[in-house]
Amino acid sequence: LAGGIILGVALWLRHDSQTTNILYLQLGDKQAPNTFYVGIYILIAVGAVMMFVGFLGCYGAIQESQCLLGTFFTCLVILFACEVAAGIWGFVNKDQIAKDVKQFYDQALQQALMGEPDANNAKAVVKTFHETLDCCGSDIVTATFTPVWRDDLCRKDSLKSFFENTNCHKKIDELFSGKLYLIGIAAVVVAVIMIFEMILSMVLCCGIRNSSVY
């Protein structure tokens, strides 16, 4: 059940419309940074394997097989190590992921505003950011004045946009910090469950061994 929940959460994060809209963008030859998906793929793999390992542990307990329970314990240790690795990766990269996406957005915005050769592609990228995150501009000045004189990039209702548009850098930070926070919670929950399961499998192995002796 825990493996299924983790797998479900990871798949939801992987196919979330906001992140997929942004991270599938391409600016000329440059693909949007998708380092964010590394942690999600680890969770997907851990969730799927955890479901299989759970069945293995249940079957081993029913059959009172020390071999199966020992295999179950070994798999849990490996999965636990993967969870720790995912947690460390998330902690190390939590700021870098948002930074890379903001740099990608800034590059597209600059090309769109300056009318560079690939401006049409840049405009499409920028508009996707603005529509997905409901924001406009990369800093206070740009966010305030871009809607007024570039309504092809931001929302058409200029007066409302002038007062309400939110800095896209802030929105990007909020988006990825929230998602990484959820990944961190999932990793911690799985780690706690795994520790409990490892203890339980050791107790069962000892019980089976003692019963076979007597």
PDB file of C-alpha atoms in Angstrom:
ATOM      1  CA  LEU A   1       0.000   0.000   0.000  1.00  0.00           C
ATOM      2  CA  ALA A   2       2.817   2.400   0.890  1.00  0.00           C
ATOM      3  CA  GLY A   3       4.554   1.604  -2.414  1.00  0.00           C
ATOM      4  CA  GLY A   4       1.327   2.257  -4.305  1.00  0.00           C
ATOM      5  CA  ILE A   5       0.832   5.609  -2.566  1.00  0.00           C
ATOM      6  CA  ILE A   6       4.408   6.682  -3.308  1.00  0.00           C
ATOM      7  CA  LEU A   7       4.060   5.582  -6.924  1.00  0.00           C
ATOM      8  CA  GLY A   8       0.798   7.519  -7.246  1.00  0.00           C
ATOM      9  CA  VAL A   9       2.269  10.700  -5.777  1.00  0.00           C
ATOM     10  CA  ALA A  10       5.350  10.426  -8.005  1.00  0.00           C
ATOM     11  CA  LEU A  11       3.258   9.908 -11.157  1.00  0.00           C
ATOM     12  CA  TRP A  12       1.069  12.879 -10.224  1.00  0.00           C
ATOM     13  CA  LEU A  13       4.180  15.055  -9.793  1.00  0.00           C
ATOM     14  CA  ARG A  14       5.578  13.767 -13.086  1.00  0.00           C
ATOM     15  CA  HIS A  15       2.435  14.625 -15.060  1.00  0.00           C
ATOM     16  CA  ASP A  16       1.469  17.826 -13.212  1.00  0.00           C
ATOM     17  CA  SER A  17       0.302  20.305 -15.867  1.00  0.00           C
ATOM     18  CA  GLN A  18       2.279  23.293 -14.557  1.00  0.00           C
ATOM     19  CA  THR A  19       5.658  21.578 -14.495  1.00  0.00           C
ATOM     20  CA  THR A  20       5.148  19.689 -17.766  1.00  0.00           C
ATOM     21  CA  ASN A  21       4.029  22.864 -19.578  1.00  0.00           C
ATOM     22  CA  ILE A  22       7.236  24.592 -18.501  1.00  0.00           C
ATOM     23  CA  LEU A  23       9.809  21.803 -18.539  1.00  0.00           C
ATOM     24  CA  TYR A  24       8.876  20.564 -22.023  1.00  0.00           C
ATOM     25  CA  LEU A  25       9.556  23.984 -23.569  1.00  0.00           C
ATOM     26  CA  GLN A  26      12.373  24.439 -26.063  1.00  0.00           C
ATOM     27  CA  LEU A  27      14.128  27.722 -26.891  1.00  0.00           C
ATOM     28  CA  GLY A  28      15.893  27.227 -30.193  1.00  0.00           C
ATOM     29  CA  ASP A  29      18.299  24.323 -29.596  1.00  0.00           C
ATOM     30  CA  LYS A  30      18.060  24.657 -25.822  1.00  0.00           C
ATOM     31  CA  GLN A  31      15.702  22.437 -23.834  1.00  0.00           C
ATOM     32  CA  ALA A  32      14.179  23.734 -20.604  1.00  0.00           C
ATOM     33  CA  PRO A  33      16.077  22.424 -17.537  1.00  0.00           C
ATOM     34  CA  ASN A  34      14.465  19.159 -16.434  1.00  0.00           C
ATOM     35  CA  THR A  35      16.737  18.197 -13.538  1.00  0.00           C
ATOM     36  CA  PHE A  36      13.583  18.324 -11.398  1.00  0.00           C
ATOM     37  CA  TYR A  37      12.474  14.994 -12.873  1.00  0.00           C
ATOM     38  CA  VAL A  38      15.497  13.095 -11.496  1.00  0.00           C
ATOM     39  CA  GLY A  39      14.053  12.968  -7.972  1.00  0.00           C
ATOM     40  CA  ILE A  40      10.620  12.048  -9.330  1.00  0.00           C
ATOM     41  CA  TYR A  41      12.004   9.149 -11.369  1.00  0.00           C
ATOM     42  CA  ILE A  42      13.735   7.841  -8.233  1.00  0.00           C
ATOM     43  CA  LEU A  43      10.397   7.976  -6.380  1.00  0.00           C
ATOM     44  CA  ILE A  44       8.614   6.183  -9.242  1.00  0.00           C
ATOM     45  CA  ALA A  45      11.223   3.411  -9.235  1.00  0.00           C
ATOM     46  CA  VAL A  46      11.172   3.109  -5.433  1.00  0.00           C
ATOM     47  CA  GLY A  47       7.347   3.015  -5.331  1.00  0.00           C
ATOM     48  CA  ALA A  48       7.108   0.313  -8.012  1.00  0.00           C
ATOM     49  CA  VAL A  49       9.849  -1.857  -6.500  1.00  0.00           C
ATOM     50  CA  MET A  50       8.417  -1.326  -3.019  1.00  0.00           C
ATOM     51  CA  MET A  51       5.072  -2.756  -4.149  1.00  0.00           C
ATOM     52  CA  PHE A  52       6.795  -5.871  -5.500  1.00  0.00           C
ATOM     53  CA  VAL A  53       8.994  -6.216  -2.414  1.00  0.00           C
ATOM     54  CA  GLY A  54       5.901  -5.857  -0.203  1.00  0.00           C
ATOM     55  CA  PHE A  55       4.295  -8.866  -1.869  1.00  0.00           C
ATOM     56  CA  LEU A  56       7.569 -10.750  -1.459  1.00  0.00           C
ATOM     57  CA  GLY A  57       7.624  -9.990   2.271  1.00  0.00           C
ATOM     58  CA  CYS A  58       3.982 -10.993   2.746  1.00  0.00           C
ATOM     59  CA  TYR A  59       4.499 -14.271   0.894  1.00  0.00           C
ATOM     60  CA  GLY A  60       7.688 -14.976   2.886  1.00  0.00           C
ATOM     61  CA  ALA A  61       5.859 -14.367   6.168  1.00  0.00           C
ATOM     62  CA  ILE A  62       2.947 -16.616   5.159  1.00  0.00           C
ATOM     63  CA  GLN A  63       5.321 -19.404   4.050  1.00  0.00           C
ATOM     64  CA  GLU A  64       7.562 -18.770   7.085  1.00  0.00           C
ATOM     65  CA  SER A  65      10.547 -18.681   4.724  1.00  0.00           C
ATOM     66  CA  GLN A  66      13.757 -17.229   6.146  1.00  0.00           C
ATOM     67  CA  CYS A  67      15.183 -17.008   2.625  1.00  0.00           C
ATOM     68  CA  LEU A  68      12.324 -14.860   1.319  1.00  0.00           C
ATOM     69  CA  LEU A  69      12.310 -12.661   4.419  1.00  0.00           C
ATOM     70  CA  GLY A  70      16.080 -12.252   4.142  1.00  0.00           C
ATOM     71  CA  THR A  71      15.670 -11.198   0.503  1.00  0.00           C
ATOM     72  CA  PHE A  72      12.898  -8.834   1.587  1.00  0.00           C
ATOM     73  CA  PHE A  73      15.204  -7.280   4.195  1.00  0.00           C
ATOM     74  CA  THR A  74      18.045  -6.865   1.657  1.00  0.00           C
ATOM     75  CA  CYS A  75      15.724  -5.182  -0.859  1.00  0.00           C
ATOM     76  CA  LEU A  76      14.472  -2.807   1.830  1.00  0.00           C
ATOM     77  CA  VAL A  77      18.045  -1.792   2.692  1.00  0.00           C
ATOM     78  CA  ILE A  78      18.733  -1.040  -0.985  1.00  0.00           C
ATOM     79  CA  LEU A  79      15.495   0.947  -1.324  1.00  0.00           C
ATOM     80  CA  PHE A  80      16.263   2.828   1.877  1.00  0.00           C
ATOM     81  CA  ALA A  81      19.655   3.801   0.437  1.00  0.00           C
ATOM     82  CA  CYS A  82      17.911   5.052  -2.724  1.00  0.00           C
ATOM     83  CA  GLU A  83      15.519   7.139  -0.611  1.00  0.00           C
ATOM     84  CA  VAL A  84      18.428   8.681   1.296  1.00  0.00           C
ATOM     85  CA  ALA A  85      20.138   9.429  -2.029  1.00  0.00           C
ATOM     86  CA  ALA A  86      16.945  11.081  -3.344  1.00  0.00           C
ATOM     87  CA  GLY A  87      16.645  13.166  -0.165  1.00  0.00           C
ATOM     88  CA  ILE A  88      20.265  14.327  -0.381  1.00  0.00           C
ATOM     89  CA  TRP A  89      19.844  15.100  -4.080  1.00  0.00           C
ATOM     90  CA  GLY A  90      16.719  17.166  -3.393  1.00  0.00           C
ATOM     91  CA  PHE A  91      18.385  19.115  -0.591  1.00  0.00           C
ATOM     92  CA  VAL A  92      21.485  19.881  -2.693  1.00  0.00           C
ATOM     93  CA  ASN A  93      19.552  20.862  -5.833  1.00  0.00           C
ATOM     94  CA  LYS A  94      16.468  22.576  -4.381  1.00  0.00           C
ATOM     95  CA  ASP A  95      17.782  26.082  -5.156  1.00  0.00           C
ATOM     96  CA  GLN A  96      19.631  25.161  -8.347  1.00  0.00           C
ATOM     97  CA  ILE A  97      16.539  23.748 -10.052  1.00  0.00           C
ATOM     98  CA  ALA A  98      14.556  26.988  -9.682  1.00  0.00           C
ATOM     99  CA  LYS A  99      17.648  29.020 -10.626  1.00  0.00           C
ATOM    100  CA  ASP A 100      18.112  27.103 -13.891  1.00  0.00           C
ATOM    101  CA  VAL A 101      14.438  27.525 -14.835  1.00  0.00           C
ATOM    102  CA  LYS A 102      14.587  31.271 -14.051  1.00  0.00           C
ATOM    103  CA  GLN A 103      17.675  31.654 -16.260  1.00  0.00           C
ATOM    104  CA  PHE A 104      15.866  29.843 -19.075  1.00  0.00           C
ATOM    105  CA  TYR A 105      12.876  32.178 -18.684  1.00  0.00           C
ATOM    106  CA  ASP A 106      15.101  35.295 -18.581  1.00  0.00           C
ATOM    107  CA  GLN A 107      16.855  34.245 -21.782  1.00  0.00           C
ATOM    108  CA  ALA A 108      13.526  33.743 -23.561  1.00  0.00           C
ATOM    109  CA  LEU A 109      12.172  37.067 -22.252  1.00  0.00           C
ATOM    110  CA  GLN A 110      15.257  38.930 -23.426  1.00  0.00           C
ATOM    111  CA  GLN A 111      14.988  37.448 -26.919  1.00  0.00           C
ATOM    112  CA  ALA A 112      11.275  38.251 -27.074  1.00  0.00           C
ATOM    113  CA  LEU A 113      11.700  41.872 -25.940  1.00  0.00           C
ATOM    114  CA  MET A 114      14.769  42.606 -28.079  1.00  0.00           C
ATOM    115  CA  GLY A 115      13.355  41.058 -31.241  1.00  0.00           C
ATOM    116  CA  GLU A 116      16.249  38.650 -31.742  1.00  0.00           C
ATOM    117  CA  PRO A 117      16.217  36.216 -34.723  1.00  0.00           C
ATOM    118  CA  ASP A 118      14.389  33.499 -32.776  1.00  0.00           C
ATOM    119  CA  ALA A 119      11.899  35.971 -31.287  1.00  0.00           C
ATOM    120  CA  ASN A 120       8.755  34.053 -32.305  1.00  0.00           C
ATOM    121  CA  ASN A 121       9.896  30.922 -30.507  1.00  0.00           C
ATOM    122  CA  ALA A 122      10.948  33.058 -27.522  1.00  0.00           C
ATOM    123  CA  LYS A 123       7.525  34.739 -27.410  1.00  0.00           C
ATOM    124  CA  ALA A 124       5.808  31.351 -27.344  1.00  0.00           C
ATOM    125  CA  VAL A 125       8.048  30.218 -24.481  1.00  0.00           C
ATOM    126  CA  VAL A 126       7.467  33.426 -22.498  1.00  0.00           C
ATOM    127  CA  LYS A 127       3.688  33.341 -23.036  1.00  0.00           C
ATOM    128  CA  THR A 128       3.599  29.724 -21.832  1.00  0.00           C
ATOM    129  CA  PHE A 129       5.356  30.777 -18.616  1.00  0.00           C
ATOM    130  CA  HIS A 130       2.984  33.726 -18.165  1.00  0.00           C
ATOM    131  CA  GLU A 131      -0.180  31.743 -18.813  1.00  0.00           C
ATOM    132  CA  THR A 132       0.872  28.689 -16.784  1.00  0.00           C
ATOM    133  CA  LEU A 133       2.104  30.609 -13.733  1.00  0.00           C
ATOM    134  CA  ASP A 134      -0.131  33.703 -14.110  1.00  0.00           C
ATOM    135  CA  CYS A 135       2.862  36.035 -13.927  1.00  0.00           C
ATOM    136  CA  CYS A 136       4.781  38.550 -16.005  1.00  0.00           C
ATOM    137  CA  GLY A 137       8.367  39.789 -15.956  1.00  0.00           C
ATOM    138  CA  SER A 138      11.557  38.702 -14.264  1.00  0.00           C
ATOM    139  CA  ASP A 139      11.967  41.592 -11.834  1.00  0.00           C
ATOM    140  CA  ILE A 140       9.949  44.464 -10.316  1.00  0.00           C
ATOM    141  CA  VAL A 141      10.527  46.906 -13.196  1.00  0.00           C
ATOM    142  CA  THR A 142       9.822  44.424 -15.981  1.00  0.00           C
ATOM    143  CA  ALA A 143       6.856  42.913 -14.169  1.00  0.00           C
ATOM    144  CA  THR A 144       5.309  46.343 -13.722  1.00  0.00           C
ATOM    145  CA  PHE A 145       5.792  47.864 -17.156  1.00  0.00           C
ATOM    146  CA  THR A 146       5.845  44.922 -19.569  1.00  0.00           C
ATOM    147  CA  PRO A 147       2.041  44.427 -19.502  1.00  0.00           C
ATOM    148  CA  VAL A 148       1.491  48.088 -20.447  1.00  0.00           C
ATOM    149  CA  TRP A 149       3.650  48.218 -23.565  1.00  0.00           C
ATOM    150  CA  ARG A 150       3.893  44.521 -24.496  1.00  0.00           C
ATOM    151  CA  ASP A 151       0.396  43.106 -24.173  1.00  0.00           C
ATOM    152  CA  ASP A 152       1.365  40.435 -26.737  1.00  0.00           C
ATOM    153  CA  LEU A 153       3.455  38.824 -23.980  1.00  0.00           C
ATOM    154  CA  CYS A 154       1.300  39.457 -20.906  1.00  0.00           C
ATOM    155  CA  ARG A 155      -2.398  39.570 -20.165  1.00  0.00           C
ATOM    156  CA  LYS A 156      -4.515  41.888 -22.292  1.00  0.00           C
ATOM    157  CA  ASP A 157      -6.246  43.633 -19.383  1.00  0.00           C
ATOM    158  CA  SER A 158      -3.369  46.078 -18.924  1.00  0.00           C
ATOM    159  CA  LEU A 159      -4.829  48.139 -16.069  1.00  0.00           C
ATOM    160  CA  LYS A 160      -5.565  45.071 -13.992  1.00  0.00           C
ATOM    161  CA  SER A 161      -2.211  43.528 -14.940  1.00  0.00           C
ATOM    162  CA  PHE A 162      -0.397  46.707 -13.893  1.00  0.00           C
ATOM    163  CA  PHE A 163      -1.500  46.197 -10.278  1.00  0.00           C
ATOM    164  CA  GLU A 164      -1.845  42.437 -10.017  1.00  0.00           C
ATOM    165  CA  ASN A 165       0.873  40.727 -12.103  1.00  0.00           C
ATOM    166  CA  THR A 166       3.313  38.720 -10.062  1.00  0.00           C
ATOM    167  CA  ASN A 167       7.033  38.435 -10.673  1.00  0.00           C
ATOM    168  CA  CYS A 168       7.679  35.183 -12.591  1.00  0.00           C
ATOM    169  CA  HIS A 169      10.838  34.539 -10.565  1.00  0.00           C
ATOM    170  CA  LYS A 170       8.720  34.436  -7.422  1.00  0.00           C
ATOM    171  CA  LYS A 171       6.185  32.108  -9.052  1.00  0.00           C
ATOM    172  CA  ILE A 172       8.920  29.745 -10.249  1.00  0.00           C
ATOM    173  CA  ASP A 173      10.372  29.615  -6.729  1.00  0.00           C
ATOM    174  CA  GLU A 174       6.935  28.853  -5.281  1.00  0.00           C
ATOM    175  CA  LEU A 175       6.229  26.139  -7.863  1.00  0.00           C
ATOM    176  CA  PHE A 176       9.417  24.145  -7.415  1.00  0.00           C
ATOM    177  CA  SER A 177       9.867  24.683  -3.682  1.00  0.00           C
ATOM    178  CA  GLY A 178       6.347  23.303  -3.156  1.00  0.00           C
ATOM    179  CA  LYS A 179       6.958  20.273  -5.376  1.00  0.00           C
ATOM    180  CA  LEU A 180      10.372  19.510  -3.836  1.00  0.00           C
ATOM    181  CA  TYR A 181       8.847  19.885  -0.373  1.00  0.00           C
ATOM    182  CA  LEU A 182       6.265  17.247  -1.306  1.00  0.00           C
ATOM    183  CA  ILE A 183       9.003  14.940  -2.639  1.00  0.00           C
ATOM    184  CA  GLY A 184      10.881  15.402   0.645  1.00  0.00           C
ATOM    185  CA  ILE A 185       7.795  14.492   2.705  1.00  0.00           C
ATOM    186  CA  ALA A 186       7.199  11.388   0.563  1.00  0.00           C
ATOM    187  CA  ALA A 187      10.832  10.331   0.981  1.00  0.00           C
ATOM    188  CA  VAL A 188      10.696  10.749   4.772  1.00  0.00           C
ATOM    189  CA  VAL A 189       7.406   8.804   5.046  1.00  0.00           C
ATOM    190  CA  VAL A 190       8.805   5.958   2.942  1.00  0.00           C
ATOM    191  CA  ALA A 191      12.039   5.909   4.957  1.00  0.00           C
ATOM    192  CA  VAL A 192      10.097   5.607   8.243  1.00  0.00           C
ATOM    193  CA  ILE A 193       7.924   2.805   6.828  1.00  0.00           C
ATOM    194  CA  MET A 194      11.017   0.994   5.566  1.00  0.00           C
ATOM    195  CA  ILE A 195      12.724   1.172   8.963  1.00  0.00           C
ATOM    196  CA  PHE A 196       9.601  -0.325  10.560  1.00  0.00           C
ATOM    197  CA  GLU A 197       9.453  -3.065   7.901  1.00  0.00           C
ATOM    198  CA  MET A 198      13.147  -3.910   8.345  1.00  0.00           C
ATOM    199  CA  ILE A 199      12.658  -4.295  12.095  1.00  0.00           C
ATOM    200  CA  LEU A 200       9.535  -6.407  11.528  1.00  0.00           C
ATOM    201  CA  SER A 201      11.295  -8.682   9.016  1.00  0.00           C
ATOM    202  CA  MET A 202      14.169  -9.224  11.463  1.00  0.00           C
ATOM    203  CA  VAL A 203      11.701 -10.128  14.238  1.00  0.00           C
ATOM    204  CA  LEU A 204       9.884 -12.569  11.926  1.00  0.00           C
ATOM    205  CA  CYS A 205      13.169 -14.174  10.852  1.00  0.00           C
ATOM    206  CA  CYS A 206      14.181 -14.652  14.491  1.00  0.00           C
ATOM    207  CA  GLY A 207      10.743 -16.072  15.311  1.00  0.00           C
ATOM    208  CA  ILE A 208      10.894 -18.544  12.414  1.00  0.00           C
ATOM    209  CA  ARG A 209      14.421 -19.581  13.373  1.00  0.00           C
ATOM    210  CA  ASN A 210      13.451 -20.142  17.004  1.00  0.00           C
ATOM    211  CA  SER A 211      10.316 -22.096  16.067  1.00  0.00           C
ATOM    212  CA  SER A 212      12.323 -24.342  13.736  1.00  0.00           C
ATOM    213  CA  VAL A 213      14.845 -25.043  16.530  1.00  0.00           C
ATOM    214  CA  TYR A 214      12.147 -25.996  19.016  1.00  0.00           C
TER     215      TYR A 214
END
